[in-house]
Short mmCIF file of C-alpha atoms in Angstrom, two decimals:
data_model
loop_
_atom_site.label_atom_id
_atom_site.label_comp_id
_atom_site.label_asym_id
_atom_site.label_seq_id
_atom_site.Cartn_x
_atom_site.Cartn_y
_atom_site.Cartn_z
CA MET A 29 -53.33 4.95 50.64
CA PRO A 30 -53.21 1.10 50.29
CA ASP A 31 -56.38 -0.81 49.05
CA SER A 32 -57.13 -2.80 51.91
CA ALA A 33 -59.60 -4.82 49.65
CA SER A 34 -56.48 -5.49 46.86
CA ARG A 35 -55.26 -9.46 47.18
CA ARG A 36 -52.28 -8.73 45.39
CA PRO A 37 -49.24 -6.37 46.60
CA THR A 38 -48.66 -3.22 45.47
CA ILE A 39 -46.04 -2.60 43.22
CA ALA A 40 -44.51 0.76 42.91
CA LEU A 41 -42.77 2.40 39.74
CA ALA A 42 -40.51 5.76 39.16
CA ALA A 43 -40.47 7.86 36.11
CA GLY A 44 -38.95 11.02 35.19
CA GLY A 45 -41.02 13.58 34.14
CA THR A 46 -41.08 13.45 30.32
CA GLY A 47 -43.49 11.10 28.55
CA GLY A 48 -40.60 9.12 27.45
CA HIS A 49 -40.28 8.06 30.48
CA LEU A 50 -44.06 8.24 32.42
CA PHE A 51 -46.00 6.63 29.26
CA PRO A 52 -44.49 3.02 29.68
CA ALA A 53 -44.73 3.32 33.47
CA GLU A 54 -48.37 4.07 33.02
CA ALA A 55 -48.88 1.27 30.52
CA LEU A 56 -47.37 -1.42 32.95
CA ALA A 57 -49.15 0.29 36.03
CA ARG A 58 -52.36 -0.55 34.26
CA GLU A 59 -51.40 -3.94 32.84
CA LEU A 60 -50.73 -4.80 36.88
CA GLN A 61 -53.58 -3.14 37.85
CA GLY A 62 -55.61 -5.13 35.28
CA ARG A 63 -53.89 -8.42 36.96
CA GLY A 64 -55.43 -7.47 40.20
CA PHE A 65 -52.42 -5.80 42.04
CA GLY A 66 -52.22 -2.39 43.75
CA VAL A 67 -49.80 0.01 42.08
CA VAL A 68 -48.36 3.64 42.68
CA LEU A 69 -46.39 5.38 40.48
CA HIS A 70 -43.73 8.17 42.39
CA THR A 71 -42.69 11.28 40.15
CA GLU A 72 -41.68 14.69 40.21
CA ARG A 73 -43.95 18.21 39.10
CA ARG A 74 -43.45 17.79 35.28
CA GLY A 75 -44.82 13.91 35.37
CA ALA A 76 -47.73 14.91 37.52
CA GLN A 77 -48.66 17.80 34.92
CA TYR A 78 -49.57 14.41 32.58
CA THR A 79 -53.76 14.50 34.05
CA ALA A 80 -54.61 11.82 31.28
CA ALA A 81 -52.10 9.53 31.70
CA LEU A 82 -52.66 9.39 35.38
CA GLU A 83 -56.10 9.21 35.82
CA GLY A 84 -57.06 6.53 38.07
CA LEU A 85 -53.64 5.80 38.73
CA PRO A 86 -52.23 6.67 42.66
CA HIS A 87 -49.04 8.79 42.29
CA VAL A 88 -46.68 10.62 44.31
CA VAL A 89 -45.38 13.67 43.70
CA LEU A 90 -41.13 14.08 44.84
CA PRO A 91 -38.59 16.72 44.68
CA ALA A 92 -36.12 15.79 42.51
CA SER A 93 -32.88 17.18 40.94
CA SER A 94 -30.14 16.02 38.26
CA LEU A 95 -26.54 15.64 39.62
CA GLU A 96 -25.36 17.51 36.57
CA GLY A 97 -23.51 20.63 37.14
CA GLY A 98 -20.60 21.72 39.28
CA VAL A 99 -19.95 21.05 43.26
CA LEU A 100 -22.60 23.23 44.64
CA ALA A 101 -25.11 22.59 42.06
CA LYS A 102 -24.48 18.55 43.02
CA ALA A 103 -24.23 19.17 46.68
CA ARG A 104 -28.15 21.01 46.34
CA ALA A 105 -29.26 18.15 44.09
CA ALA A 106 -27.48 15.68 46.71
CA VAL A 107 -29.93 17.80 49.66
CA THR A 108 -32.70 17.41 47.08
CA ILE A 109 -32.56 13.65 46.37
CA ALA A 110 -32.22 12.57 50.39
CA ARG A 111 -35.35 14.63 50.54
CA GLY A 112 -37.01 12.50 48.13
CA VAL A 113 -35.92 9.02 49.35
CA LEU A 114 -37.34 10.14 52.45
CA ALA A 115 -40.53 10.53 51.16
CA SER A 116 -40.43 7.73 48.87
CA ARG A 117 -39.51 5.40 52.00
CA ARG A 118 -42.18 7.03 53.62
CA ASP A 119 -44.96 6.20 50.83
CA LEU A 120 -43.53 2.77 50.20
CA LYS A 121 -43.71 1.59 53.77
CA LEU A 122 -47.31 2.76 54.41
CA ARG A 123 -48.17 0.87 51.32
CA ARG A 124 -46.35 -1.76 51.92
CA ALA A 125 -45.02 -2.03 48.52
CA ALA A 126 -43.29 -5.11 47.39
CA LEU A 127 -41.51 -4.19 44.48
CA LEU A 128 -40.11 -1.20 42.61
CA VAL A 129 -39.91 -0.73 38.81
CA GLY A 130 -37.55 2.37 37.48
CA PHE A 131 -38.12 3.75 34.03
CA GLY A 132 -35.12 6.12 34.30
CA GLY A 133 -35.17 9.92 34.27
CA TYR A 134 -33.19 11.82 37.48
CA PRO A 135 -36.04 11.82 39.32
CA SER A 136 -36.73 7.36 39.45
CA VAL A 137 -33.12 7.68 41.71
CA ALA A 138 -34.68 8.68 44.84
CA PRO A 139 -37.59 6.14 44.73
CA ALA A 140 -34.86 3.30 43.50
CA LEU A 141 -32.72 4.31 46.39
CA ALA A 142 -35.62 4.29 48.89
CA ALA A 143 -36.82 0.66 47.29
CA ARG A 144 -33.35 -0.80 48.14
CA SER A 145 -32.97 0.62 51.42
CA LEU A 146 -36.16 -1.17 52.59
CA GLY A 147 -34.92 -4.67 50.98
CA LEU A 148 -37.52 -4.14 48.07
CA PRO A 149 -36.48 -6.06 44.54
CA LEU A 150 -35.44 -3.57 41.99
CA LEU A 151 -36.52 -4.04 38.20
CA LEU A 152 -35.07 -1.24 35.62
CA HIS A 153 -36.66 -0.87 32.64
CA GLU A 154 -34.45 0.77 29.48
CA GLN A 155 -36.39 2.51 26.71
CA ALA A 156 -33.59 3.45 24.51
CA THR A 157 -30.57 1.88 22.44
CA ARG A 158 -28.08 2.90 25.64
CA LEU A 159 -28.86 2.92 29.27
CA SER A 160 -29.64 6.50 30.49
CA LYS A 161 -27.43 8.09 33.21
CA ALA A 162 -30.18 7.22 35.72
CA ASN A 163 -30.59 3.46 35.23
CA VAL A 164 -26.30 3.55 34.79
CA ARG A 165 -26.25 4.97 38.47
CA LEU A 166 -28.84 2.15 39.83
CA LEU A 167 -27.73 -0.76 37.95
CA ARG A 168 -25.66 -2.47 40.61
CA PHE A 169 -28.42 -2.03 42.82
CA ALA A 170 -30.81 -3.90 40.24
CA ASP A 171 -32.37 -7.28 40.47
CA ALA A 172 -33.01 -7.37 36.65
CA LEU A 173 -33.02 -5.31 33.44
CA ALA A 174 -35.58 -4.86 30.76
CA THR A 175 -34.88 -3.51 27.64
CA SER A 176 -36.82 -2.28 24.65
CA PHE A 177 -34.27 -3.15 21.65
CA PRO A 178 -32.19 -6.65 21.51
CA ALA A 179 -28.70 -5.07 22.31
CA VAL A 180 -28.44 -2.01 24.27
CA ASP A 181 -24.98 -0.31 25.47
CA GLY A 182 -23.84 0.63 28.95
CA VAL A 183 -25.03 -2.33 30.49
CA GLY A 184 -21.34 -3.11 31.66
CA GLY A 185 -20.68 -6.34 33.22
CA PHE A 186 -24.40 -6.47 34.55
CA ASP A 187 -25.24 -10.49 34.61
CA PRO A 188 -26.55 -11.20 30.90
CA ALA A 189 -29.22 -14.04 32.76
CA ARG A 190 -30.51 -11.06 34.37
CA ILE A 191 -31.41 -8.90 31.07
CA VAL A 192 -34.86 -9.03 29.12
CA GLN A 193 -35.83 -8.08 26.36
CA THR A 194 -39.41 -6.77 26.62
CA GLY A 195 -40.00 -4.08 24.58
CA ASN A 196 -41.21 -0.88 25.54
CA PRO A 197 -44.77 -0.59 27.23
CA VAL A 198 -47.26 1.51 25.04
CA ARG A 199 -50.30 3.35 25.97
CA ARG A 200 -53.69 1.55 25.85
CA ALA A 201 -54.42 4.13 23.46
CA ILE A 202 -51.98 3.55 20.80
CA LEU A 203 -52.71 -0.61 21.01
CA ASP A 204 -56.70 0.18 20.67
CA ALA A 205 -55.35 1.76 17.17
CA ARG A 206 -53.54 -0.82 15.70
CA GLY A 207 -54.84 -1.85 12.38
CA ASP A 208 -53.48 -2.16 8.58
CA TYR A 209 -51.53 -0.19 6.77
CA PRO A 210 -53.69 2.02 4.85
CA ALA A 211 -53.89 1.01 0.85
CA PHE A 212 -51.21 3.04 -0.85
CA ASP A 213 -51.63 3.08 -4.77
CA ALA A 214 -50.75 5.78 -7.28
CA THR A 215 -54.25 7.79 -6.81
CA GLY A 216 -55.11 7.59 -3.39
CA PRO A 217 -54.84 9.90 -0.62
CA LEU A 218 -51.55 10.36 1.11
CA ARG A 219 -51.79 10.94 4.66
CA LEU A 220 -48.70 12.47 6.39
CA LEU A 221 -48.57 13.05 10.16
CA VAL A 222 -45.70 15.62 11.45
CA VAL A 223 -45.24 15.27 15.43
CA GLY A 224 -42.58 16.81 17.68
CA GLY A 225 -42.64 14.05 20.58
CA SER A 226 -43.36 15.27 24.43
CA GLN A 227 -40.47 17.95 23.66
CA GLY A 228 -42.30 19.60 20.30
CA ALA A 229 -40.22 20.30 17.80
CA ALA A 230 -40.47 23.96 16.21
CA VAL A 231 -38.02 22.71 13.33
CA PHE A 232 -40.76 20.98 11.69
CA ALA A 233 -43.11 24.07 11.85
CA ARG A 234 -40.36 25.81 9.93
CA VAL A 235 -39.43 23.17 7.31
CA VAL A 236 -41.92 20.82 6.45
CA PRO A 237 -44.68 23.86 4.95
CA PRO A 238 -42.68 25.06 2.29
CA ALA A 239 -40.78 21.71 1.92
CA LEU A 240 -44.59 20.57 0.91
CA ALA A 241 -44.89 23.50 -0.98
CA LEU A 242 -42.22 22.77 -3.50
CA LEU A 243 -43.72 19.30 -4.54
CA PRO A 244 -45.38 18.83 -8.04
CA GLU A 245 -49.17 19.87 -7.85
CA ALA A 246 -50.27 16.38 -8.53
CA LEU A 247 -48.74 15.30 -5.19
CA ARG A 248 -49.89 18.36 -3.08
CA ARG A 249 -53.63 17.81 -3.87
CA ARG A 250 -53.32 14.03 -2.94
CA LEU A 251 -51.40 15.55 0.57
CA GLN A 252 -53.56 15.33 3.74
CA VAL A 253 -51.60 16.50 6.38
CA SER A 254 -51.56 16.58 10.20
CA LEU A 255 -48.76 18.67 11.78
CA GLN A 256 -48.41 19.26 15.28
CA ALA A 257 -47.20 22.90 16.07
CA ARG A 258 -47.17 24.40 19.33
CA ASP A 259 -45.34 27.59 18.61
CA GLY A 260 -46.22 30.42 16.61
CA ASP A 261 -49.63 30.52 14.53
CA PRO A 262 -51.39 27.15 13.62
CA GLN A 263 -53.87 28.99 11.68
CA ALA A 264 -51.51 30.75 9.89
CA LEU A 265 -49.70 27.69 9.14
CA GLN A 266 -52.82 25.70 8.23
CA ASP A 267 -54.01 28.69 5.93
CA SER A 268 -50.46 28.55 4.03
CA LEU A 269 -50.57 25.05 3.55
CA ARG A 270 -54.11 24.88 2.04
CA ALA A 271 -53.29 27.96 -0.16
CA ALA A 272 -50.75 25.76 -1.70
CA GLY A 273 -53.78 22.89 -2.64
CA ILE A 274 -52.74 20.83 0.46
CA ASP A 275 -55.44 19.33 2.66
CA ALA A 276 -53.73 20.61 6.18
CA THR A 277 -55.14 20.47 9.59
CA VAL A 278 -52.61 22.32 12.16
CA ARG A 279 -52.83 22.08 16.17
CA PRO A 280 -50.72 22.47 18.85
CA PHE A 281 -51.39 18.90 20.44
CA PHE A 282 -53.71 16.13 18.93
CA ASP A 283 -56.18 14.29 21.38
CA ASP A 284 -56.83 11.55 18.54
CA ILE A 285 -52.87 10.57 17.99
CA GLY A 286 -53.79 6.56 17.86
CA THR A 287 -56.26 7.64 15.34
CA ARG A 288 -54.03 9.62 13.42
CA LEU A 289 -51.17 7.03 13.58
CA ARG A 290 -53.32 4.30 12.08
CA GLU A 291 -54.32 6.55 8.89
CA ALA A 292 -50.55 7.80 8.43
CA HIS A 293 -48.92 6.63 5.65
CA LEU A 294 -45.78 7.91 6.86
CA VAL A 295 -44.70 10.14 9.94
CA ILE A 296 -42.12 12.61 10.39
CA THR A 297 -41.11 12.98 14.08
CA ARG A 298 -37.94 12.98 16.72
CA ALA A 299 -36.64 9.85 17.39
CA GLY A 300 -37.70 9.60 21.48
CA ALA A 301 -38.40 5.93 22.51
CA SER A 302 -41.55 6.20 23.45
CA THR A 303 -42.36 7.67 20.16
CA ALA A 304 -40.31 4.84 18.31
CA ALA A 305 -42.23 2.50 20.46
CA ASP A 306 -45.43 3.79 19.23
CA LEU A 307 -44.71 3.83 16.10
CA LEU A 308 -43.41 0.20 15.93
CA ALA A 309 -46.60 -0.88 17.64
CA ILE A 310 -48.60 0.32 14.73
CA GLY A 311 -46.15 -0.46 12.55
CA ARG A 312 -45.61 3.11 10.70
CA PRO A 313 -42.58 4.06 8.88
CA ALA A 314 -40.98 7.26 9.55
CA ILE A 315 -38.02 10.20 8.85
CA PHE A 316 -36.49 10.42 12.07
CA VAL A 317 -35.09 13.79 12.95
CA PRO A 318 -33.72 13.30 16.57
CA LEU A 319 -32.73 16.04 18.95
CA PRO A 320 -29.41 17.79 17.90
CA HIS A 321 -26.39 17.93 20.08
CA GLY A 322 -24.49 15.64 22.21
CA GLY A 323 -25.23 14.38 25.96
CA SER A 324 -29.03 12.70 26.36
CA ARG A 325 -30.07 13.79 23.61
CA ALA A 326 -27.58 11.12 21.33
CA GLU A 327 -30.19 8.56 22.67
CA GLN A 328 -32.29 10.02 19.92
CA ARG A 329 -29.27 9.96 17.33
CA ARG A 330 -28.58 5.85 18.44
CA ASN A 331 -32.66 5.15 18.30
CA ALA A 332 -33.06 6.81 14.76
CA GLN A 333 -29.60 5.21 13.13
CA THR A 334 -31.06 1.67 14.82
CA LEU A 335 -34.57 1.97 13.28
CA ALA A 336 -33.21 3.29 9.91
CA GLN A 337 -30.79 0.27 9.86
CA ALA A 338 -33.57 -2.12 10.26
CA GLY A 339 -35.46 -0.75 7.74
CA ALA A 340 -38.18 0.96 9.43
CA GLY A 341 -37.69 4.45 8.39
CA TRP A 342 -35.14 7.28 7.59
CA HIS A 343 -32.67 9.33 9.76
CA VAL A 344 -32.15 12.78 8.96
CA ALA A 345 -30.01 15.04 10.94
CA GLU A 346 -31.56 18.32 11.57
CA ALA A 347 -28.52 20.08 10.11
CA ASP A 348 -29.71 18.62 7.06
CA PHE A 349 -33.17 18.57 7.43
CA THR A 350 -33.87 22.18 4.94
CA PRO A 351 -37.04 22.31 3.15
CA GLU A 352 -35.13 21.36 -0.53
CA ALA A 353 -33.57 18.43 1.00
CA LEU A 354 -37.19 17.11 2.42
CA SER A 355 -38.91 18.10 -0.24
CA ARG A 356 -36.52 15.48 -2.62
CA GLN A 357 -36.94 12.76 -0.01
CA LEU A 358 -40.74 12.85 0.13
CA ALA A 359 -41.27 12.88 -3.76
CA ASP A 360 -39.04 10.01 -3.96
CA LEU A 361 -41.02 8.15 -0.94
CA LEU A 362 -44.46 9.16 -2.25
CA ALA A 363 -43.33 8.08 -5.79
CA SER A 364 -42.17 4.72 -5.28
CA PRO A 365 -44.91 1.92 -4.84
CA THR A 366 -42.94 -0.26 -2.23
CA ARG A 367 -40.75 1.43 -0.21
CA LEU A 368 -43.29 3.00 2.57
CA PRO A 369 -45.08 -0.21 2.58
CA ASP A 370 -41.80 -1.94 3.05
CA ALA A 371 -40.54 -0.14 6.03
CA ALA A 372 -43.97 -0.04 7.45
CA ARG A 373 -43.62 -3.88 7.33
CA ALA A 374 -40.12 -3.48 8.65
CA ALA A 375 -41.67 -1.30 11.61
CA ALA A 376 -44.34 -3.86 12.67
CA ALA A 377 -41.66 -6.43 12.70
CA LEU A 378 -39.96 -4.63 15.40
CA GLY A 379 -42.74 -3.59 17.63
CA ARG A 380 -43.88 -5.34 20.52
CA PRO A 381 -47.39 -4.64 21.53
CA ASP A 382 -47.60 -6.90 24.39
CA ALA A 383 -44.49 -5.19 25.83
CA ALA A 384 -46.68 -4.20 28.95
CA ALA A 385 -47.25 -8.10 29.52
CA ARG A 386 -44.29 -9.26 29.11
CA LEU A 387 -42.93 -6.55 31.68
CA ALA A 388 -45.86 -7.64 33.83
CA ASP A 389 -44.89 -11.13 33.71
CA LEU A 390 -41.08 -10.27 34.92
CA VAL A 391 -42.43 -8.58 37.79
CA GLU A 392 -44.73 -11.56 38.83
CA ARG A 393 -41.40 -13.88 38.38
CA ARG A 394 -39.63 -12.01 40.61
CA LEU A 395 -42.28 -11.54 43.07
CA ALA A 396 -42.65 -15.58 43.10
CA ARG A 397 -38.83 -15.97 43.60
CA SER A 398 -38.17 -13.00 45.91
CA ALA A 399 -39.37 -15.09 49.09
CA SER A 400 -37.26 -18.11 48.39
CA VAL A 401 -34.08 -16.76 46.19
CA PRO A 402 -31.12 -14.76 47.59
CA HIS A 403 -31.18 -10.77 46.30
CA GLY A 404 -29.72 -10.28 43.21
CA ALA A 405 -30.59 -13.80 41.28
CA ALA A 406 -31.61 -14.35 37.96
CA ALA A 407 -34.91 -13.33 37.06
#
């Protein structure tokens, strides 16, 4: 319900059900709340499962469906989206929302269409290096596009004056963990963090432990490893690493991910946009192993390539991610006094820890102009 005590309008946000879409929306929502705005987040059932991210944030769970598939699948999806549009319209009208920010993912389509049907300004945010399918469909309705990277493929003929690089908003838990790169020398501990992102990565549990066991004993004795393993037996993995002389902690999930990122010398991870934003905000180098195959997963490959070309890490295709290859790569990186610290500096140079504030500034500028500037004017 609307907050009658709020002196500033309500801003609606729409996000898909993955962490890569929901976490940036959460970061913006909390920034807007801090500025006195009311907020509401429209998502779907998967997004609603991120209870910690949604704590204290009004949110609406809408029916949602992808438009992928054959004719019958598309017809069913269209009916589901239509139901989502009607439900979103009702909520936007009830809360007297003044603007909607869409963060991609197919569940963001219905709220965006609902907002436009009510004549509300629509801002889109793109986390990746290529416009997502949802944002491609919605771009013609948008007043402005905010991007995470300097260049984003797929924007077509959209007015460049309405494209603003804000960076990708990151959670407060990540921002609070920012700090200097940990001391890195020839004798001290070597902290390795292995995480699979919101979709997990069973391949890391298969490849990383045997790769570490192949390292020289002197390196193994210095390692302090945090490994996220959601499948299989985390305790057995931890026991096998410790039997190899490695100080290891293996868990299905790390509640203190910010702290572990700050302390890490190197991260092994997927290459989702939210993961990349977290690493850049803190300034930590990574070995990026993007999700395999094509389609939307190609976004991770492009993200990994972009970050590797910028010197912020290394891109390894999953087909090449073997225990032997990883062990050789780790031995080379850990033996060099400069490669990891240099990559950390490159990552930090790309980071936008103020991305949520930049995006909130864009929201405020659009609101200020909406009363006097015709729809579609430059942001």
